[in-house]
mmCIF file of C-alpha atoms in Angstrom:
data_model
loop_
_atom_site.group_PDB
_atom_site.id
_atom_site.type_symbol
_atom_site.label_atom_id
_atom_site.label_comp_id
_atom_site.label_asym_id
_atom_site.label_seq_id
_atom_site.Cartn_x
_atom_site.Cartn_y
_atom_site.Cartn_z
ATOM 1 C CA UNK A 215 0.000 0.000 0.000
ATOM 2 C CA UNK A 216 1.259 3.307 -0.731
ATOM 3 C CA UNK A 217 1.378 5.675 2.473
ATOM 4 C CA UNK A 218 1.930 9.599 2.344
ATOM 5 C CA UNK A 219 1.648 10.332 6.440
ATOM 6 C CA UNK A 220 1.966 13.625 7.353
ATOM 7 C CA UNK A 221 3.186 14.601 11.188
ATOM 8 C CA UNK A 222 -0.416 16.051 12.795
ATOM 9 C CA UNK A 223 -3.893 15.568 11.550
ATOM 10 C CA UNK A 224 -4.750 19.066 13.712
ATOM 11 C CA UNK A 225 -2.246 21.994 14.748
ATOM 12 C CA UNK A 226 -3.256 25.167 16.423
ATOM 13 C CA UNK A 227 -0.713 27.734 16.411
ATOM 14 C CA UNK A 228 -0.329 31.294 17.785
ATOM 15 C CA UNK A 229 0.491 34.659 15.206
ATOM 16 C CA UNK A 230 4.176 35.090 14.423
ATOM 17 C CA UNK A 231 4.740 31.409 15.236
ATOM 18 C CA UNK A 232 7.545 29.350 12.915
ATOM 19 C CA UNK A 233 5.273 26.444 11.703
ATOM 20 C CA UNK A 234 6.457 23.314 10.077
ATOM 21 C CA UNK A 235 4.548 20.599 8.408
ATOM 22 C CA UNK A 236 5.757 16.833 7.396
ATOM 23 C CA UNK A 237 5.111 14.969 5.165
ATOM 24 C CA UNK A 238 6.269 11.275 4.374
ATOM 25 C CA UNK A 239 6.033 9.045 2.061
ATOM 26 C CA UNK A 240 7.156 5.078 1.245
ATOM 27 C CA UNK A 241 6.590 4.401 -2.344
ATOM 28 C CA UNK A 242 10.530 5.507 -3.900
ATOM 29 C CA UNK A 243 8.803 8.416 -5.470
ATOM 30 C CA UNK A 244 10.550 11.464 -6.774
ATOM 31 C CA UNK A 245 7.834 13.867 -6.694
ATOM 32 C CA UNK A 246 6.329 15.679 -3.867
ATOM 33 C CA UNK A 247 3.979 18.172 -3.552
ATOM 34 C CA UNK A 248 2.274 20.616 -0.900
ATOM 35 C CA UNK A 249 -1.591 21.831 -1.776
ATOM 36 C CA UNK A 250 -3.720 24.087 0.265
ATOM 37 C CA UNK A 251 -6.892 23.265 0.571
ATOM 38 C CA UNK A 252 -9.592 26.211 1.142
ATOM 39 C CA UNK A 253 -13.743 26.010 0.515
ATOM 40 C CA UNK A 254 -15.286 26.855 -3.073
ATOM 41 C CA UNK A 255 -10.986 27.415 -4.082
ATOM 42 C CA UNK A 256 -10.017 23.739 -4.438
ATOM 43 C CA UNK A 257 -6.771 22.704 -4.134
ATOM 44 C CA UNK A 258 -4.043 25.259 -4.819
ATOM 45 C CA UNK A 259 -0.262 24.336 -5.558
ATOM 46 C CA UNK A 260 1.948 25.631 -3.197
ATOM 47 C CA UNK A 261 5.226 24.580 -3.995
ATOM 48 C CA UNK A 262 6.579 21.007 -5.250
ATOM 49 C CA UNK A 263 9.492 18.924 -5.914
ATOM 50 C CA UNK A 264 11.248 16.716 -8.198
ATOM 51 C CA UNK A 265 13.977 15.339 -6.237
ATOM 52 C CA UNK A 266 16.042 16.270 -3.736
ATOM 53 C CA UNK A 267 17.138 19.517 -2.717
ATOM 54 C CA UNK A 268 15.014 20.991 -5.416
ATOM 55 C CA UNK A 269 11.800 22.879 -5.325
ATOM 56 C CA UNK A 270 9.568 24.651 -7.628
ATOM 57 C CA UNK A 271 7.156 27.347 -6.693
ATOM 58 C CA UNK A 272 3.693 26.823 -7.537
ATOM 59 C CA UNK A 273 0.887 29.022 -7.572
ATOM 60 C CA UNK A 274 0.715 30.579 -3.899
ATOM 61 C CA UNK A 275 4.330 30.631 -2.588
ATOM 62 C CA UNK A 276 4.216 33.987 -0.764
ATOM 63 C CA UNK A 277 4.583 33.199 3.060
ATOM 64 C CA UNK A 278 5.927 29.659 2.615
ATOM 65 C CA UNK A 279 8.546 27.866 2.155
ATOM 66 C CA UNK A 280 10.233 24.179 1.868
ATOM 67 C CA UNK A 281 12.554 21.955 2.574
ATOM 68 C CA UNK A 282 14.204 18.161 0.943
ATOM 69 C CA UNK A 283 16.543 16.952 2.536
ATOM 70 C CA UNK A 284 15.973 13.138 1.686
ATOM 71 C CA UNK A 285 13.507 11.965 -1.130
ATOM 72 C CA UNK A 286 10.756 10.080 1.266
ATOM 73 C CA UNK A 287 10.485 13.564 3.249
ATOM 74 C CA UNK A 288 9.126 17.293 2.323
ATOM 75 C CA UNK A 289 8.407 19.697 5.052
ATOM 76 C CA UNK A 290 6.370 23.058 4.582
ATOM 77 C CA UNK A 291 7.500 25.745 7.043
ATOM 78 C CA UNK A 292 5.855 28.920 7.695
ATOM 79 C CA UNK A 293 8.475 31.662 8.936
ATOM 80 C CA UNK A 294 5.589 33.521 10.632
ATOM 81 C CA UNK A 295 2.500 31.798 11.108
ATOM 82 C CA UNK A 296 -0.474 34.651 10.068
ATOM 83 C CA UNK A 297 -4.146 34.385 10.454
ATOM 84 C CA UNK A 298 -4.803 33.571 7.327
ATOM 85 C CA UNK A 299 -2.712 30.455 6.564
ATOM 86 C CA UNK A 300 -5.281 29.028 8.717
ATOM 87 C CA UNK A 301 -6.355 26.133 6.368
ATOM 88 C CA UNK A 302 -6.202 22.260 5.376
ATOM 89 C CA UNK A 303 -2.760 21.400 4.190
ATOM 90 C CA UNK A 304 -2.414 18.486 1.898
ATOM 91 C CA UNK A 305 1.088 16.520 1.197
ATOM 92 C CA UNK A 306 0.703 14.325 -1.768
ATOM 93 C CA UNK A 307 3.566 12.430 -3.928
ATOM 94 C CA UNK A 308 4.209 10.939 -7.288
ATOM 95 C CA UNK A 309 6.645 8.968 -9.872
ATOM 96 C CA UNK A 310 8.593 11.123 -11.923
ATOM 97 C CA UNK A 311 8.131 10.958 -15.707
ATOM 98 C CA UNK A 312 5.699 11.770 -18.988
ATOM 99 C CA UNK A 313 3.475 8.934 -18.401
ATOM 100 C CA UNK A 314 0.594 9.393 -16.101
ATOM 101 C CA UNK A 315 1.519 9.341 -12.450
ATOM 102 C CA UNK A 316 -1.537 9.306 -9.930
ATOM 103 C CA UNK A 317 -0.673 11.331 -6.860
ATOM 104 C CA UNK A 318 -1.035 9.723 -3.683
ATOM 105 C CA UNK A 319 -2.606 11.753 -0.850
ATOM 106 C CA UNK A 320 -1.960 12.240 2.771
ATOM 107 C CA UNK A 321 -4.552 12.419 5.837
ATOM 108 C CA UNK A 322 -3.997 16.561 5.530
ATOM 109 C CA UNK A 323 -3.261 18.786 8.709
ATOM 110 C CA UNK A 324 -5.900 21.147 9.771
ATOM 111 C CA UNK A 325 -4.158 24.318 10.627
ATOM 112 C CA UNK A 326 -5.585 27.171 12.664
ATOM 113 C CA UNK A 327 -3.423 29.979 13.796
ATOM 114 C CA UNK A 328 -4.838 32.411 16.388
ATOM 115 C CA UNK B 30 -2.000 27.897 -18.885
ATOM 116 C CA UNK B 31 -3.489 24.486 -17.525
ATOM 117 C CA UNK B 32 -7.782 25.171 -15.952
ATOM 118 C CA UNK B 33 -9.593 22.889 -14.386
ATOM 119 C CA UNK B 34 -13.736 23.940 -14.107
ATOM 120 C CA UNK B 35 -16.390 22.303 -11.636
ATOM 121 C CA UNK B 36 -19.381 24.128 -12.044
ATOM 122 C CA UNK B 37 -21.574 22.517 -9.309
ATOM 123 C CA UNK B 38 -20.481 23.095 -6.400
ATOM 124 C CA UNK B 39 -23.175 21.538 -4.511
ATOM 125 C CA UNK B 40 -25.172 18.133 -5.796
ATOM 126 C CA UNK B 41 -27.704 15.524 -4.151
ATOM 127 C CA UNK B 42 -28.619 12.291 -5.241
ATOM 128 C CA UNK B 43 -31.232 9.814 -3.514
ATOM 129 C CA UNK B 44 -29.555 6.781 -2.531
ATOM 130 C CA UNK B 45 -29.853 3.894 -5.643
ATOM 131 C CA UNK B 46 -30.036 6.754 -7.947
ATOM 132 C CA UNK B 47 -27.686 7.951 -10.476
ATOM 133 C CA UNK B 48 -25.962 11.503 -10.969
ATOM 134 C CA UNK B 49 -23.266 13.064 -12.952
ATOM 135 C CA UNK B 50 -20.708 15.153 -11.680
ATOM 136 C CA UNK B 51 -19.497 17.721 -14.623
ATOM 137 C CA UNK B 52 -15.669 19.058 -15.513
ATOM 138 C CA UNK B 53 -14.520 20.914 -17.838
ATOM 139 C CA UNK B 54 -10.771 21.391 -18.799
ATOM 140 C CA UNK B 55 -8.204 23.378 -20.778
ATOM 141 C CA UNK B 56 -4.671 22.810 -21.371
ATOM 142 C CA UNK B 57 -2.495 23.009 -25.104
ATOM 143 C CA UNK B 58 -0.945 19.765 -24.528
ATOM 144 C CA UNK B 59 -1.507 16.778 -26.613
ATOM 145 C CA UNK B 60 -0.642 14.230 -23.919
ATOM 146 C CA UNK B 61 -2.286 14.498 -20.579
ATOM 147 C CA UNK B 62 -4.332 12.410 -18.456
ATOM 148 C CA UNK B 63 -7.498 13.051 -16.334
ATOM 149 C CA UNK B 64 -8.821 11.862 -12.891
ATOM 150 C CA UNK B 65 -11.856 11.976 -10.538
ATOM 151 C CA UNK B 66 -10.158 11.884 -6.725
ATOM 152 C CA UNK B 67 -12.756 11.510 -3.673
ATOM 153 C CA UNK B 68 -12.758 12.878 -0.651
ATOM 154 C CA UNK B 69 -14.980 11.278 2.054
ATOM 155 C CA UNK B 70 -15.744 14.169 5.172
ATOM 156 C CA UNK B 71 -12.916 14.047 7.139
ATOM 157 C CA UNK B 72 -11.057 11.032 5.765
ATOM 158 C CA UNK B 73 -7.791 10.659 2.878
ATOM 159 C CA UNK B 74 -8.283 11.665 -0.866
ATOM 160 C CA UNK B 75 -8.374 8.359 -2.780
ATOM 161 C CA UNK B 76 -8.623 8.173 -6.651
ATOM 162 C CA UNK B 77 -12.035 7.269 -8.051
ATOM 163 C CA UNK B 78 -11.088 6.938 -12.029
ATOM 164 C CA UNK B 79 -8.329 8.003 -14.232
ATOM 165 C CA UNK B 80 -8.761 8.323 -18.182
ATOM 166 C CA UNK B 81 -5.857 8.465 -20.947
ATOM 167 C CA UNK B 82 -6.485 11.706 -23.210
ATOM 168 C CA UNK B 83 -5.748 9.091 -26.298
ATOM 169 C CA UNK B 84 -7.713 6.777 -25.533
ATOM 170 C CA UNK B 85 -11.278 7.124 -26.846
ATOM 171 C CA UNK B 86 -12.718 4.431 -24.880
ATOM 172 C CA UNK B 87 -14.989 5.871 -21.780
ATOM 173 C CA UNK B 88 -13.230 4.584 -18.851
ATOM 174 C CA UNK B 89 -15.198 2.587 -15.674
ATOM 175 C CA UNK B 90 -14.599 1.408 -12.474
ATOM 176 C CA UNK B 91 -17.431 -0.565 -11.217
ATOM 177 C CA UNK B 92 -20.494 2.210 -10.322
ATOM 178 C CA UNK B 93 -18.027 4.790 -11.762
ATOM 179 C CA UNK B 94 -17.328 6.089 -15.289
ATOM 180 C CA UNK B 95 -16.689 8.658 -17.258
ATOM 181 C CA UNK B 96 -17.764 10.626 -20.305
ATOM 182 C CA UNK B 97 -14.768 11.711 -21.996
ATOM 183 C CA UNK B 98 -15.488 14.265 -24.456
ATOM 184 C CA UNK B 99 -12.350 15.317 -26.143
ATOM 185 C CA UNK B 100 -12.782 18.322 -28.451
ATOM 186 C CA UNK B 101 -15.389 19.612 -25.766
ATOM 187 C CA UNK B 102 -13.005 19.524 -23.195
ATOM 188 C CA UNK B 103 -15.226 17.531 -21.121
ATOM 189 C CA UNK B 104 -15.208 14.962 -18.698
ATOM 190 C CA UNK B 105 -17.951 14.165 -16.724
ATOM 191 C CA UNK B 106 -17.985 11.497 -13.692
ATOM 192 C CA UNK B 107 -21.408 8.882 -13.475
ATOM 193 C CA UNK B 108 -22.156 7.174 -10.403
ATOM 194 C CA UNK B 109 -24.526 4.603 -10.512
ATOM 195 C CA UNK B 110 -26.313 2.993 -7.777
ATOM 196 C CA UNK B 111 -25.319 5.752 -5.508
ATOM 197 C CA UNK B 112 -24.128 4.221 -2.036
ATOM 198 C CA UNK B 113 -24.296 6.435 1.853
ATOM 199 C CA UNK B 114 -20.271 5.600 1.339
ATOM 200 C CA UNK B 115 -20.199 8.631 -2.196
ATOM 201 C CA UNK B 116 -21.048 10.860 0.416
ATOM 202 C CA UNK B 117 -17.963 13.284 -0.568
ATOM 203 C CA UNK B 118 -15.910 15.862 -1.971
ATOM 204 C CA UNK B 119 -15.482 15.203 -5.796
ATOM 205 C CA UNK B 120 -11.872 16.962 -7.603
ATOM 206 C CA UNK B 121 -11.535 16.901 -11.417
ATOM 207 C CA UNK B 122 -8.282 17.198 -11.951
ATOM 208 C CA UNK B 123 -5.835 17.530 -15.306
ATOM 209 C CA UNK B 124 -2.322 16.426 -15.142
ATOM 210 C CA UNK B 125 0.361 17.019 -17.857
ATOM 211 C CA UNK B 126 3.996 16.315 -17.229
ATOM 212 C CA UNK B 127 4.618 16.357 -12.982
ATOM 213 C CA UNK B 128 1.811 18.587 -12.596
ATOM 214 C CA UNK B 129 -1.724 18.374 -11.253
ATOM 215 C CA UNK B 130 -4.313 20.953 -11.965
ATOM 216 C CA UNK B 131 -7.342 20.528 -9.842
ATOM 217 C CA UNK B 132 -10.967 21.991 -10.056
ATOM 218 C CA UNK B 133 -12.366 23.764 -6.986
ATOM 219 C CA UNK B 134 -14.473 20.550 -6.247
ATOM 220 C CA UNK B 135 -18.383 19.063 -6.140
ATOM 221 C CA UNK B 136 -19.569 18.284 -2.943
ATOM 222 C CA UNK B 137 -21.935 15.229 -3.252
ATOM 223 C CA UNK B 138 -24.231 13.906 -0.645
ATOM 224 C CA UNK B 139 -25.913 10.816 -1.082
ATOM 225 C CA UNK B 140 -29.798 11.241 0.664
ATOM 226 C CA UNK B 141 -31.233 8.073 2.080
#
């Protein structure tokens, strides 16, 4: 079975707080990506990987940022937790290559800063 | 640039029934691939059904399939038999190269 865990299914965290997020997977797989998830919005790319030590920004960077140090772990970290990066975070991986690669999803952490 | 449209983002369905889920999609690229992904309230996203862009044939998973419409840029999830269990969060989603595109989501509850 392929797992994605990520480190807390529920975090609540104060303003101005340095926040980091998990995320691990056991499948070998190369990419690795971190989604918010907001109501009527979807799921919105924040940034991704495709191996280690690399990232790519995706669509809402700003406020975020990421680290890989091996290739079954990515980690979101938010310098300074604000109010409204309260939202579902979702970790999900994939195989790296032109042929279709479902992603595989973790549990998501429900994040609320105060 | 790479869209992903769900326009419903509310649907109900009485329980044995059937209903259809709508996408529609936009991307340049001749190979990509598309998928319906499930979330159940406050469990994992799983993967419902996937479809090849060049393959013509509908896809179907059991109660699920799709109606793939190419040149429309549609594609359109059917559940049949509607169970409690569909009770979800339903993403199109587009994916071309590494990257997923996702639609903002129907929410589906199954009445009984």
């Amino acid at each position: 079975d392929v797992k994605v865990t990520q480190s807390s299914r529920y975090l609540v965290k104060r303003t101005g707080e340095k926040v980091f997020l998990e995320c691990v997977q056991d499948m070998d797989h190369e990419n690795m990506f971190w989604y918010r998830q907001d109501p009527g919005l979807g799921l919105r790319l924040i940034y991704f990987s495709y191996d280690v030590k690399m990232k790519e920004k995706g669509d809402i960077p700003e406020g975020y940022s990421v680290s890989r140090e091996k290739k079954e772990r990515f980690s979101l970290i938010l310098e300074s937790a604000s109010t409204n990066q309260t939202s579902m975070y979702l970790c999900a991986s994939s195989l790296y290559g032109r042929d279709y690669n479902e992603q595989f999803f973790g549990p998501g952490t429900r994040l609320t800063v105060l | 640039a790479q869209t992903v449209t769900q326009s419903q983002p509310e649907m109900s369905v009485q329980e044995a029934e059937t209903v259809t889920l709508s996408c529609t999609y936009d991307t340049s690229e001749n190979n990509y691939y598309l998928f319906w992904y499930k979330q159940p309230p406050s469990r994992q996203m799983i993967l419902v059904i996937r479809q090849e862009a060049y393959k013509q044939q509908n896809a179907t998973e059991n109660r699920f399939s799709v109606n793939f419409q190419k040149a429309a840029k549609s594609f359109s999830l059917k559940i049949s038999d509607s169970q409690l269990g569909d009770t979800a969060m339903y993403f199109c989603a587009l994916n071309t190269g590494n990257q997923f595109y996702f639609g903002t989501g129907t929410s589906l509850t199954v009445i009984p």
